[in-house]
XYZ file of C-alpha atoms in Angstrom:
553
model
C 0.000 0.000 0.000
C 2.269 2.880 -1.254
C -0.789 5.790 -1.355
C -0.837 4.706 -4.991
C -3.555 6.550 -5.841
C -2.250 9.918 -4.255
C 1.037 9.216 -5.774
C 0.032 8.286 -9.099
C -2.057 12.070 -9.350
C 0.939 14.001 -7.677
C 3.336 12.863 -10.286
C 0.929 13.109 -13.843
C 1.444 16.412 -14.262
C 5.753 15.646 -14.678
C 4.790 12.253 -16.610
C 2.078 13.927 -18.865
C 4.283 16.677 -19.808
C 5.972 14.266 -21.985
C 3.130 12.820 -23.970
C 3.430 15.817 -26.662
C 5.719 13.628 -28.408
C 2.495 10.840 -28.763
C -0.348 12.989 -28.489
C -2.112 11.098 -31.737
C -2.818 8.472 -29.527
C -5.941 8.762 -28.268
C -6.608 9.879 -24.357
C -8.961 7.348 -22.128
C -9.863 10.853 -20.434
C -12.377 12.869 -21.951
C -10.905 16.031 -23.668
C -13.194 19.423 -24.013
C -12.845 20.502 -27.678
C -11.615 24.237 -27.673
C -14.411 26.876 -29.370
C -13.531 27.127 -33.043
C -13.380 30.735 -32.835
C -10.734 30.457 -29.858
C -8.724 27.333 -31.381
C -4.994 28.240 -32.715
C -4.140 24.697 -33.014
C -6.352 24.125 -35.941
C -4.729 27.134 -38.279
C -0.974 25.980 -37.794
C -0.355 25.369 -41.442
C 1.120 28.036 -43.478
C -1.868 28.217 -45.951
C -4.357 28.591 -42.427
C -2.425 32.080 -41.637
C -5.669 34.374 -42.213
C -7.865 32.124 -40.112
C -5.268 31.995 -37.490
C -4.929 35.596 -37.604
C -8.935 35.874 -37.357
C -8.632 33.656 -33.922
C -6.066 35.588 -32.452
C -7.946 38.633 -33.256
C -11.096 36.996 -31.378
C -8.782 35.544 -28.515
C -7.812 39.718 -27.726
C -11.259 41.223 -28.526
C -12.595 38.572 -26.359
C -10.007 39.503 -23.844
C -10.751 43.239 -24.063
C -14.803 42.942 -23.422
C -14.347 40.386 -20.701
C -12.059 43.401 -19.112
C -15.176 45.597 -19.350
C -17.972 42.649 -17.806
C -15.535 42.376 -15.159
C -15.534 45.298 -13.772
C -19.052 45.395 -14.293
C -19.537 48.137 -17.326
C -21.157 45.918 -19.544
C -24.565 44.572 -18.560
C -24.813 40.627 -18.307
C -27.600 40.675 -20.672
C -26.555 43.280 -23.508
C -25.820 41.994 -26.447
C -22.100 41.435 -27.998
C -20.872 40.260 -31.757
C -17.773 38.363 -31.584
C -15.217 38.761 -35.008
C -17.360 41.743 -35.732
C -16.997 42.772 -39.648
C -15.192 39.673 -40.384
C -17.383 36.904 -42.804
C -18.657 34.905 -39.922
C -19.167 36.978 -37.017
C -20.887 35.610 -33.857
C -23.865 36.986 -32.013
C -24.370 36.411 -28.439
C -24.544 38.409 -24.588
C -22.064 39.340 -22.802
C -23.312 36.076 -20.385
C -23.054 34.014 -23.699
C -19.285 35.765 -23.948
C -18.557 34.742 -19.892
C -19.366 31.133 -20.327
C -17.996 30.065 -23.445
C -14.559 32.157 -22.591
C -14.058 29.444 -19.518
C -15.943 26.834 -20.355
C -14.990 26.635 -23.746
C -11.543 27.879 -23.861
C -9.925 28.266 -20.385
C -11.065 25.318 -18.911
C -11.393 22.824 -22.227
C -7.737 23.675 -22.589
C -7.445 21.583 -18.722
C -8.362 18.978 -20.382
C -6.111 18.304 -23.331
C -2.928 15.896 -22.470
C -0.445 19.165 -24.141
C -1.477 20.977 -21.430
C -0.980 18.355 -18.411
C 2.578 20.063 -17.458
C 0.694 23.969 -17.435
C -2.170 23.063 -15.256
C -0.306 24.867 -12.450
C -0.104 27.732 -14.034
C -3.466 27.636 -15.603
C -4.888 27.171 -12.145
C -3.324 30.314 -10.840
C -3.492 32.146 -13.889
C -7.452 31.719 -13.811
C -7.870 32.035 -10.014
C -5.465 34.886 -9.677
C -7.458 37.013 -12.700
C -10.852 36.312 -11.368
C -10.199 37.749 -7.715
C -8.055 40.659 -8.938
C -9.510 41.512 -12.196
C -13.426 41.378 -11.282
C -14.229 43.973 -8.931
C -18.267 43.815 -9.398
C -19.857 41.614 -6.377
C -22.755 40.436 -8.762
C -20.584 39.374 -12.239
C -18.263 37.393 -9.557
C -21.061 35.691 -8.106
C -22.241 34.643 -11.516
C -19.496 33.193 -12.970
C -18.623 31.059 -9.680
C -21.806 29.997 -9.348
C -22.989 29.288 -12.485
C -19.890 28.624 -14.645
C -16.636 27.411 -12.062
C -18.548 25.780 -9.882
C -20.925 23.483 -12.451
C -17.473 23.023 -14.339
C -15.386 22.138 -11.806
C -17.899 19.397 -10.377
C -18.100 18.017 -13.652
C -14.536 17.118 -14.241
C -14.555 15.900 -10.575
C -17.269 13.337 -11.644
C -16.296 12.776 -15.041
C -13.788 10.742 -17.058
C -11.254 13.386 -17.120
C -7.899 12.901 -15.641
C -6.499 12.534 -12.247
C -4.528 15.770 -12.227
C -7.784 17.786 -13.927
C -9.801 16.550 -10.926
C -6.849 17.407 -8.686
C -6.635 20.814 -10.027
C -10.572 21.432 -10.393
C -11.239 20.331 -6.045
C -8.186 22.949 -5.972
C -10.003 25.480 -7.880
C -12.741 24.610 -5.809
C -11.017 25.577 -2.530
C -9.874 28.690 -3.530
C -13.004 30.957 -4.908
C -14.946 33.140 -2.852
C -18.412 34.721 -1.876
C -18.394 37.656 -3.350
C -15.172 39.907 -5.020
C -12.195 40.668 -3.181
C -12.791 44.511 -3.500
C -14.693 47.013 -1.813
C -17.038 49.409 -3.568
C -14.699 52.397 -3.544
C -12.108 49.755 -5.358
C -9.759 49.083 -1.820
C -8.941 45.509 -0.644
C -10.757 43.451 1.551
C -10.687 40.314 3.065
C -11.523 37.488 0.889
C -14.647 35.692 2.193
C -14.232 32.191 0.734
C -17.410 30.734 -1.480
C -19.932 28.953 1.208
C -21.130 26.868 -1.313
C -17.568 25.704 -1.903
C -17.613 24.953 1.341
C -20.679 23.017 1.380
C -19.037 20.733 -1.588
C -15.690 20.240 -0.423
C -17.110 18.636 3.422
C -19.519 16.433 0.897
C -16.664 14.910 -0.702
C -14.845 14.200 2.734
C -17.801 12.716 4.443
C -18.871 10.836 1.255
C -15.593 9.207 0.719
C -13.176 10.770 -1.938
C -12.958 8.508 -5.073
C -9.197 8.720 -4.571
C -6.698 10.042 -1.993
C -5.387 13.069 -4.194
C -9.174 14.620 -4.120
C -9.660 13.605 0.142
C -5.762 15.630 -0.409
C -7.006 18.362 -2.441
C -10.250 18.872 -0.352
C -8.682 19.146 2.991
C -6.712 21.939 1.134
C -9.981 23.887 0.249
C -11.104 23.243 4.125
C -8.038 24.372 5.577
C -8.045 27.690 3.540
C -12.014 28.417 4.356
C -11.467 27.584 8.543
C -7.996 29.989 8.287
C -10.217 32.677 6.915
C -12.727 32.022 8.999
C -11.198 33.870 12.033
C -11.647 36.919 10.552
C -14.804 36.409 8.161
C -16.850 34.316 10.272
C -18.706 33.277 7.348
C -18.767 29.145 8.841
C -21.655 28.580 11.262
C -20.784 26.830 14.531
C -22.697 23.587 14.042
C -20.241 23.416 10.335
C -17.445 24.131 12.255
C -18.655 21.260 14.354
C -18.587 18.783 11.739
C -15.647 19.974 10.001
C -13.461 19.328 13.468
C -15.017 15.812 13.807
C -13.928 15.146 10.488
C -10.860 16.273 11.049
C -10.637 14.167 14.418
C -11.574 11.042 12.970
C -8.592 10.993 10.566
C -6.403 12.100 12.874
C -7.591 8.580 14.613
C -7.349 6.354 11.942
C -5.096 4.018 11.148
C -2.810 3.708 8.210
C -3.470 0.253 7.512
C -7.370 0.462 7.946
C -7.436 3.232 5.325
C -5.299 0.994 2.847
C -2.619 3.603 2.718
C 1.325 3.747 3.240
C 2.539 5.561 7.010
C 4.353 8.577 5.017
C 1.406 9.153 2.942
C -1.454 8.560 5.660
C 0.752 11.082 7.977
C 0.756 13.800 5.618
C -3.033 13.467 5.494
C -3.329 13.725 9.406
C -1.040 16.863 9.539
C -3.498 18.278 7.598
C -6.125 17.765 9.864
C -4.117 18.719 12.641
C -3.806 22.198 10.745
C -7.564 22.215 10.308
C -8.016 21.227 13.700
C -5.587 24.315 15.182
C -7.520 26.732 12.955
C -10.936 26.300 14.122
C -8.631 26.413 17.591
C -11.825 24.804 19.865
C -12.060 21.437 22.050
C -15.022 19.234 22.027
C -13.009 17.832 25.303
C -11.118 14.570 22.685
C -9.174 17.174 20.173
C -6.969 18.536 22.804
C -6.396 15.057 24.732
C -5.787 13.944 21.275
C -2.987 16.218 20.080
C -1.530 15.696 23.292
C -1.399 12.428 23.001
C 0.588 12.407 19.613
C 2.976 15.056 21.100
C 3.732 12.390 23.757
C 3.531 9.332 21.719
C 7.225 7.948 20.743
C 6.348 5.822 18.238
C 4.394 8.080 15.901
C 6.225 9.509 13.452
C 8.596 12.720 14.164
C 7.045 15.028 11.427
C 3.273 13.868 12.707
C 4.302 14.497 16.528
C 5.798 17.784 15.416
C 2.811 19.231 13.633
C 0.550 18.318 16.954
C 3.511 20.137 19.009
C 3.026 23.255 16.503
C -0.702 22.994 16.450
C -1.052 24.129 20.510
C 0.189 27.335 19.325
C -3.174 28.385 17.490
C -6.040 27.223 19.987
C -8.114 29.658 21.774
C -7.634 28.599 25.549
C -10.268 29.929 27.751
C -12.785 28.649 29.772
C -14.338 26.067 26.776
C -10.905 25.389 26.194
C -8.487 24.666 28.122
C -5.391 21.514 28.659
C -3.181 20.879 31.928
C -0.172 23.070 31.385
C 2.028 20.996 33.608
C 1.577 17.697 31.573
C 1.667 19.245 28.381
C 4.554 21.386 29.453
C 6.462 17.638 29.981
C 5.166 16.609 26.684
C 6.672 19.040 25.478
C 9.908 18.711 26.626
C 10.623 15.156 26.050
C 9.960 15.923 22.728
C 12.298 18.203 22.921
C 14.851 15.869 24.236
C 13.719 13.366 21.800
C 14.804 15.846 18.538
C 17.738 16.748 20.366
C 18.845 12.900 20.866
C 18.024 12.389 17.523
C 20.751 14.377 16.268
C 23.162 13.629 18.676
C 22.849 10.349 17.025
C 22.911 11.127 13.392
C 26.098 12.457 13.689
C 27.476 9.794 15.679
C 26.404 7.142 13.022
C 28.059 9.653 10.357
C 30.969 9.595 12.222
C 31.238 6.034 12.087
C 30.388 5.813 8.331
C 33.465 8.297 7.936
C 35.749 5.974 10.368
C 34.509 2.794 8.275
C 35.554 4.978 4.940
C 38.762 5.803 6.412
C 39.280 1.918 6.903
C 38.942 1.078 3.712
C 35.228 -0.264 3.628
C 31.830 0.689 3.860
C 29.760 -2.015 5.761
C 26.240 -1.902 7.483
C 27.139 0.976 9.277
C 27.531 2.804 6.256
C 24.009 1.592 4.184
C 22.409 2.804 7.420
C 23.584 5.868 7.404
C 23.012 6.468 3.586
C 19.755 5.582 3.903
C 18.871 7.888 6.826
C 20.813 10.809 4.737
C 18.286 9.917 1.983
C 15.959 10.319 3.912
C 16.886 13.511 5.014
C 17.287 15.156 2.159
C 13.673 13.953 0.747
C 12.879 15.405 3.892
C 14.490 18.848 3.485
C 12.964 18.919 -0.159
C 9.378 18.137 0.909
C 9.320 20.809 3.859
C 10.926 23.472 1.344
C 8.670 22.572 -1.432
C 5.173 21.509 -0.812
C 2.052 23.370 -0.922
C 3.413 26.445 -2.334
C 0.300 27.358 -4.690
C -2.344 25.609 -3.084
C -1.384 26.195 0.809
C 1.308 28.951 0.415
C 3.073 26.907 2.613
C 7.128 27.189 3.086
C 8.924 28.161 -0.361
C 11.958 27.619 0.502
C 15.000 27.763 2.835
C 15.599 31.279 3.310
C 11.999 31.899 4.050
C 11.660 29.348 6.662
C 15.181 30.484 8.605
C 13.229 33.529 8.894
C 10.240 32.519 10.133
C 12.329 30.663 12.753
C 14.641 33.151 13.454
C 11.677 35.299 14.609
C 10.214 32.796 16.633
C 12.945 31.922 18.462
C 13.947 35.432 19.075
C 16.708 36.079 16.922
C 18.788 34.826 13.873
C 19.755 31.679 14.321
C 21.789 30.708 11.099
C 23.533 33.965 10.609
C 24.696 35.535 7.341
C 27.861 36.264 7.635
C 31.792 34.791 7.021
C 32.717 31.991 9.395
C 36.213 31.001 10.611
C 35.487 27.777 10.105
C 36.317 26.111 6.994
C 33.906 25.157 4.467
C 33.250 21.092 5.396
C 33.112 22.487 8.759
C 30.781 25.159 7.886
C 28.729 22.543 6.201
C 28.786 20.236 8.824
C 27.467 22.604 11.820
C 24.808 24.073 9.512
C 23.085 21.049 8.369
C 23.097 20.151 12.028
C 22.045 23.668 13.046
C 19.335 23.687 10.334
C 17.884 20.104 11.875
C 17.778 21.172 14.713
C 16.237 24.422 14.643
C 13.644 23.220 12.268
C 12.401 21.099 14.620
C 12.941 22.496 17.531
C 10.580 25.663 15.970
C 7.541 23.634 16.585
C 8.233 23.428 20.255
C 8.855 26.805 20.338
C 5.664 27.534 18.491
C 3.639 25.085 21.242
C 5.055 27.361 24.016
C 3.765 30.419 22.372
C 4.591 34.265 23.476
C 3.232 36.495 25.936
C 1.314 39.149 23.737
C 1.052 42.829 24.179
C -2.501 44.550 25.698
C -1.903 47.920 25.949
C -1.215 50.255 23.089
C -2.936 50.645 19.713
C -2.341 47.060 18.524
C -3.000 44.565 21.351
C -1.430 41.378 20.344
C -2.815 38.324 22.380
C -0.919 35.786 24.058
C -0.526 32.429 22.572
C 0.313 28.922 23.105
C 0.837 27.303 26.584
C 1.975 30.856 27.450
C -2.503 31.566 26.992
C -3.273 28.258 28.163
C -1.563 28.785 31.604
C -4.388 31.655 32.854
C -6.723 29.082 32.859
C -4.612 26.460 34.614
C -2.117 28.711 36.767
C -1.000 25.540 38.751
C 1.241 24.670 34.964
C 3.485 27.930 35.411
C 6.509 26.372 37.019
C 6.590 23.525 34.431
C 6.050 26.025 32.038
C 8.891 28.350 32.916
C 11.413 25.573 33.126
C 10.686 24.135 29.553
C 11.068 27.700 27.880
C 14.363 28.115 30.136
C 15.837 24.943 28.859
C 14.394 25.846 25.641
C 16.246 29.354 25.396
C 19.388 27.962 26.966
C 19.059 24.605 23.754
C 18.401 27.784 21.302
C 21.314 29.379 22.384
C 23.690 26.353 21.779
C 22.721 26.093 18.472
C 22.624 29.826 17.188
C 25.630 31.316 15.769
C 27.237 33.973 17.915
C 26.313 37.778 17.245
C 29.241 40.240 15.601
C 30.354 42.494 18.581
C 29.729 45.889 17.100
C 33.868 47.201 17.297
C 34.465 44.218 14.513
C 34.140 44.984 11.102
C 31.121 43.502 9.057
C 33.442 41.727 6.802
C 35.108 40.150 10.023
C 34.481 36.541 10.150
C 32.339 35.288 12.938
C 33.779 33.082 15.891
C 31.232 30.503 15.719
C 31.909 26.993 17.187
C 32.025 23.870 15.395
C 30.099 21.235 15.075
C 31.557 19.231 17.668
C 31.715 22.381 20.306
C 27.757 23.083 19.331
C 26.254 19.568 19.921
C 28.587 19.234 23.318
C 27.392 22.445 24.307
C 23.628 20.864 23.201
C 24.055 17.768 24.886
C 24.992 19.462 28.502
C 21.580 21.066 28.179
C 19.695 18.353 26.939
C 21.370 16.309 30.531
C 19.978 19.179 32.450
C 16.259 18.946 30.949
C 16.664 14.953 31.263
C 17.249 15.764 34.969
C 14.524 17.917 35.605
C 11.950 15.355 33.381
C 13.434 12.125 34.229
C 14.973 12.008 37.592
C 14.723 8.424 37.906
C 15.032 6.844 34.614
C 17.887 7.003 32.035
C 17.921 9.197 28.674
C 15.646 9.043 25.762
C 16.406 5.938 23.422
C 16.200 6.351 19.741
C 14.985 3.625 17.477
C 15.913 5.540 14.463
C 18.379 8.924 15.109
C 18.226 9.859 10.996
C 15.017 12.026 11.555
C 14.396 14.334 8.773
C 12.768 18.007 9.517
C 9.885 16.964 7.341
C 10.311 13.252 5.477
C 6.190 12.715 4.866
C 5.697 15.981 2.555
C 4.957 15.082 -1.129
C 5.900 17.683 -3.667
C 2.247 18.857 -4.860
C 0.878 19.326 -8.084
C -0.177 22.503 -8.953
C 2.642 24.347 -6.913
């Protein structure tokens, strides 16, 4: 059980973008024929140059009145002649114009196998256009309800292919109620489409025909309950249903549901992130998420998306967790990431040793294995859900978002005295480290800021504790020992007499993880007085080794 269904979706849109080379053979997908008066593909012989002038000519005048019904200038209902003065010009209204533009043109062209390896882009292209380019409440409600909506649905249903149904529960997910612009033409917050909503919780609760639509529709969800703190546009008793949903795959097993562990995880840390948005307890979400936090033989990435999700929950007095037991949670994860390393590099060390020898044995397949894993790791966390989630896009973007939550740079930009291997060495460990260590940080939370103009809230444990004040000394140790583990691990600041261009003292990698391990000993002490360290069944841990590269992004 490989989540070949999920898998075989996520990578069409690479395999399909090589079928140009056979596209006479025929598809076993349906394919929406393209409007004659919008298809170039038909007037690519020499002796067709007129007519394919004539359809490029209908492609921008086409382009130019939909500019005009956009912005709502041109009533639905008036009348419009397409190729005007031309021998065959086409009557219809400007509603005619609307439907067979998408229907017709923009979405036919999802269809066609040439166009597998665009239907990123064409998925932006169209969603990005509609909610910037259609400013008129009343001509956006029209064509999402009446043309994306009916369109989409029917590739979901129909014989079309994997990665158009992929794309279309996508598309799906991302329109909204009404325009994203005021009257007087200023921004506002996008209130996502409620009968969106309605379709993409059908399609969870009536089973998915395949894992890359359950995928795709968790996507949509996730985007409508984010919103939702601001818009308010989900009742409570959908919000209801929508966190029982969630909950219920965040209890099932892997095996039950037929798919692999990688690919069922990814699935739950998308309900956990569904489950953190709505931020509520129905008294089993909470117990739940604490329970994976704590639980050593679920897998890191799953057990650090639970750790992350206590960040977002409103605790008050419907919602509320013991601080102290939490706060230990907590913290042996900590130790648990920490250890984790500690033993990577030990195993590398021992790969390099059998190297040196002459010979790579067991030692050595072990360890390349676990740096494979690492590095599909690093690329999934980097990569995934750019377009659909706007999740993490790379590297530099998530060393800042860590840097600021852990209150201060932690990588560093600057020369090092250390040599390059060395260099290399201490940051990949550094990166690892902090990565993971950021979702602990994230679970304690900050104290926020009430007085002024912008009151910030608290968040976290650091919220959770006024309504269980008995959790602040367990509290207050674990984000001690977590400043004092940050601190081993960031790269010392420039003292402000040095030059910029003076390299930085920073320690190696040895120093750094001795340095790590005296403060992991000290946390051990505090959490485990009577039994001995944290074992680790398998040290290579990678930062994020579930997260499949998307289509679409």
């Amino acid at each position: 059980m490989l989540f070949k269904k999920t898998w075989f979706v996520l990578l069409a849109v690479v395999s399909l973008s090589s079928l140009s080379a056979s596209a006479q053979q025929p598809s076993p997908y349906t394919e929406l024929p393209i409007a004659a008066a919008f298809d170039l593909e038909a007037h690519q012989a020499p002796e067709s140059r007129a007519q394919l002038n004539q359809v490029k000519q209908n492609i921008n005048q086409t382009r130019a009145q939909l500019a005009v019904i956009l912005r709502g200038e041109a009533a639905l209902g008036a009348n419009f002649t397409l190729a005007e003065g031309s021998p065959n010009p086409i009557q219809m209204t400007n509603q005619g114009l609307l439907k067979g533009w998408y229907e017709n043109y923009v979405f036919a062209q999802f269809t066609h196998a040439r166009s597998m390896g665009e239907l990123a882009t064409q998925r932006l292209t169209f969603v990005n256009e509609l909610n910037t380019r259609c400013p008129n409440d009343g001509v956006y409600q029209h064509i999402v309800n009446n043309i994306v909506l009916p369109q989409m649905q029917t590739f979901i249903t129909g014989n079309f292919h994997p990665a158009v149904q992929y794309n279309a529960m996508l598309i799906v997910g991302q329109v909204n109620q009404q325009s994203n612009y005021n009257p007087d033409q200023t921004r506002r917050v996008p209130v996502p489409s409620t009968a969106a909503l309605g379709f993409l919780v059908n399609n969870i609760q009536g089973g998915a025909s395949n894992d890359a639509l359950l995928l795709a529709s968790w996507v949509g969800v996730l985007r409508h309950v984010s919103l939702n703190r601001v818009t308010q546009h989900i009742p409570g008793n959908q919000q209801v249903a929508i966190a029982t949903l969630a909950l219920n795959l965040l209890n099932q097993d892997a095996t039950t549901a037929g798919r692999s562990l990688s690919g069922h995880t990814w699935l739950q840390r998308r309900a956990l992130e569904v489950l953190s948005a709505i931020g509520r307890d129905n008294g089993q979400i909470l117990t739940r998420i604490i329970e994976l936090v704590n639980d050593d033989t679920a897998p890191m990435p799953l057990r650090l998306s639970a750790a992350k999700a206590l960040h977002f929950f409103y605790y008050d007095g419907q919602t509320k967790v013991v601080v102290a037991e939490t706060s230990k949670a907590l913290g042996l994860l900590t130790i648990q990431i920490c250890r984790n390393e500690l033993a990577r590099v030990e195993q590398e060390k021992e790969l390099e040793a059998a190297q040196a020898a002459g010979g790579v044995g067991d030692a050595g397949a072990g360890m390349m294995g676990g740096m494979g894993g690492m590095e599909g790791g690093m690329g999934g966390a980097m990569g995934g859900m750019d377009g659909a989630m706007g999740g993490m896009g790379g590297m530099g973007g998530m060393e800042g978002g860590m840097g600021g939550a852990m209150g201060g740079d932690v990588f560093g930009g600057g020369a090092s005295v250390l040599s390059k291997e060395d260099k290399r060495r201490v940051d990949y460990s550094r990166r690892i480290l902090a990565y993971q260590l950021y979702h602990v940080v994230m679970a304690i939370g900050k104290e926020g800021r009430q007085a002024g103009p912008n009151t910030i809230p608290s968040t976290g444990m650091v919220l959770a504790v006024t309504q269980d004040a008995a959790g602040q000394a367990a509290l207050t140790k674990l984000q001690e020992s977590m400043d004092a583990l940050i601190g081993t691990i960031r790269i010392p600041s420039d003292d402000s007499t040095i030059s910029p261009d003076e390299p930085v003292d920073e320690p190696d990698r040895e120093t750094m993880l001795a340095n790590l391990e005296d403060e992991v000993r000290k946390l051990e002490s505090f959490l485990l007085p009577a039994a001995s360290p944290v074992e680790i069944d398998n040290p290579a841990v990678a930062p994020d080794q579930t997260a499949p590269v998307q289509p679409g992004s």
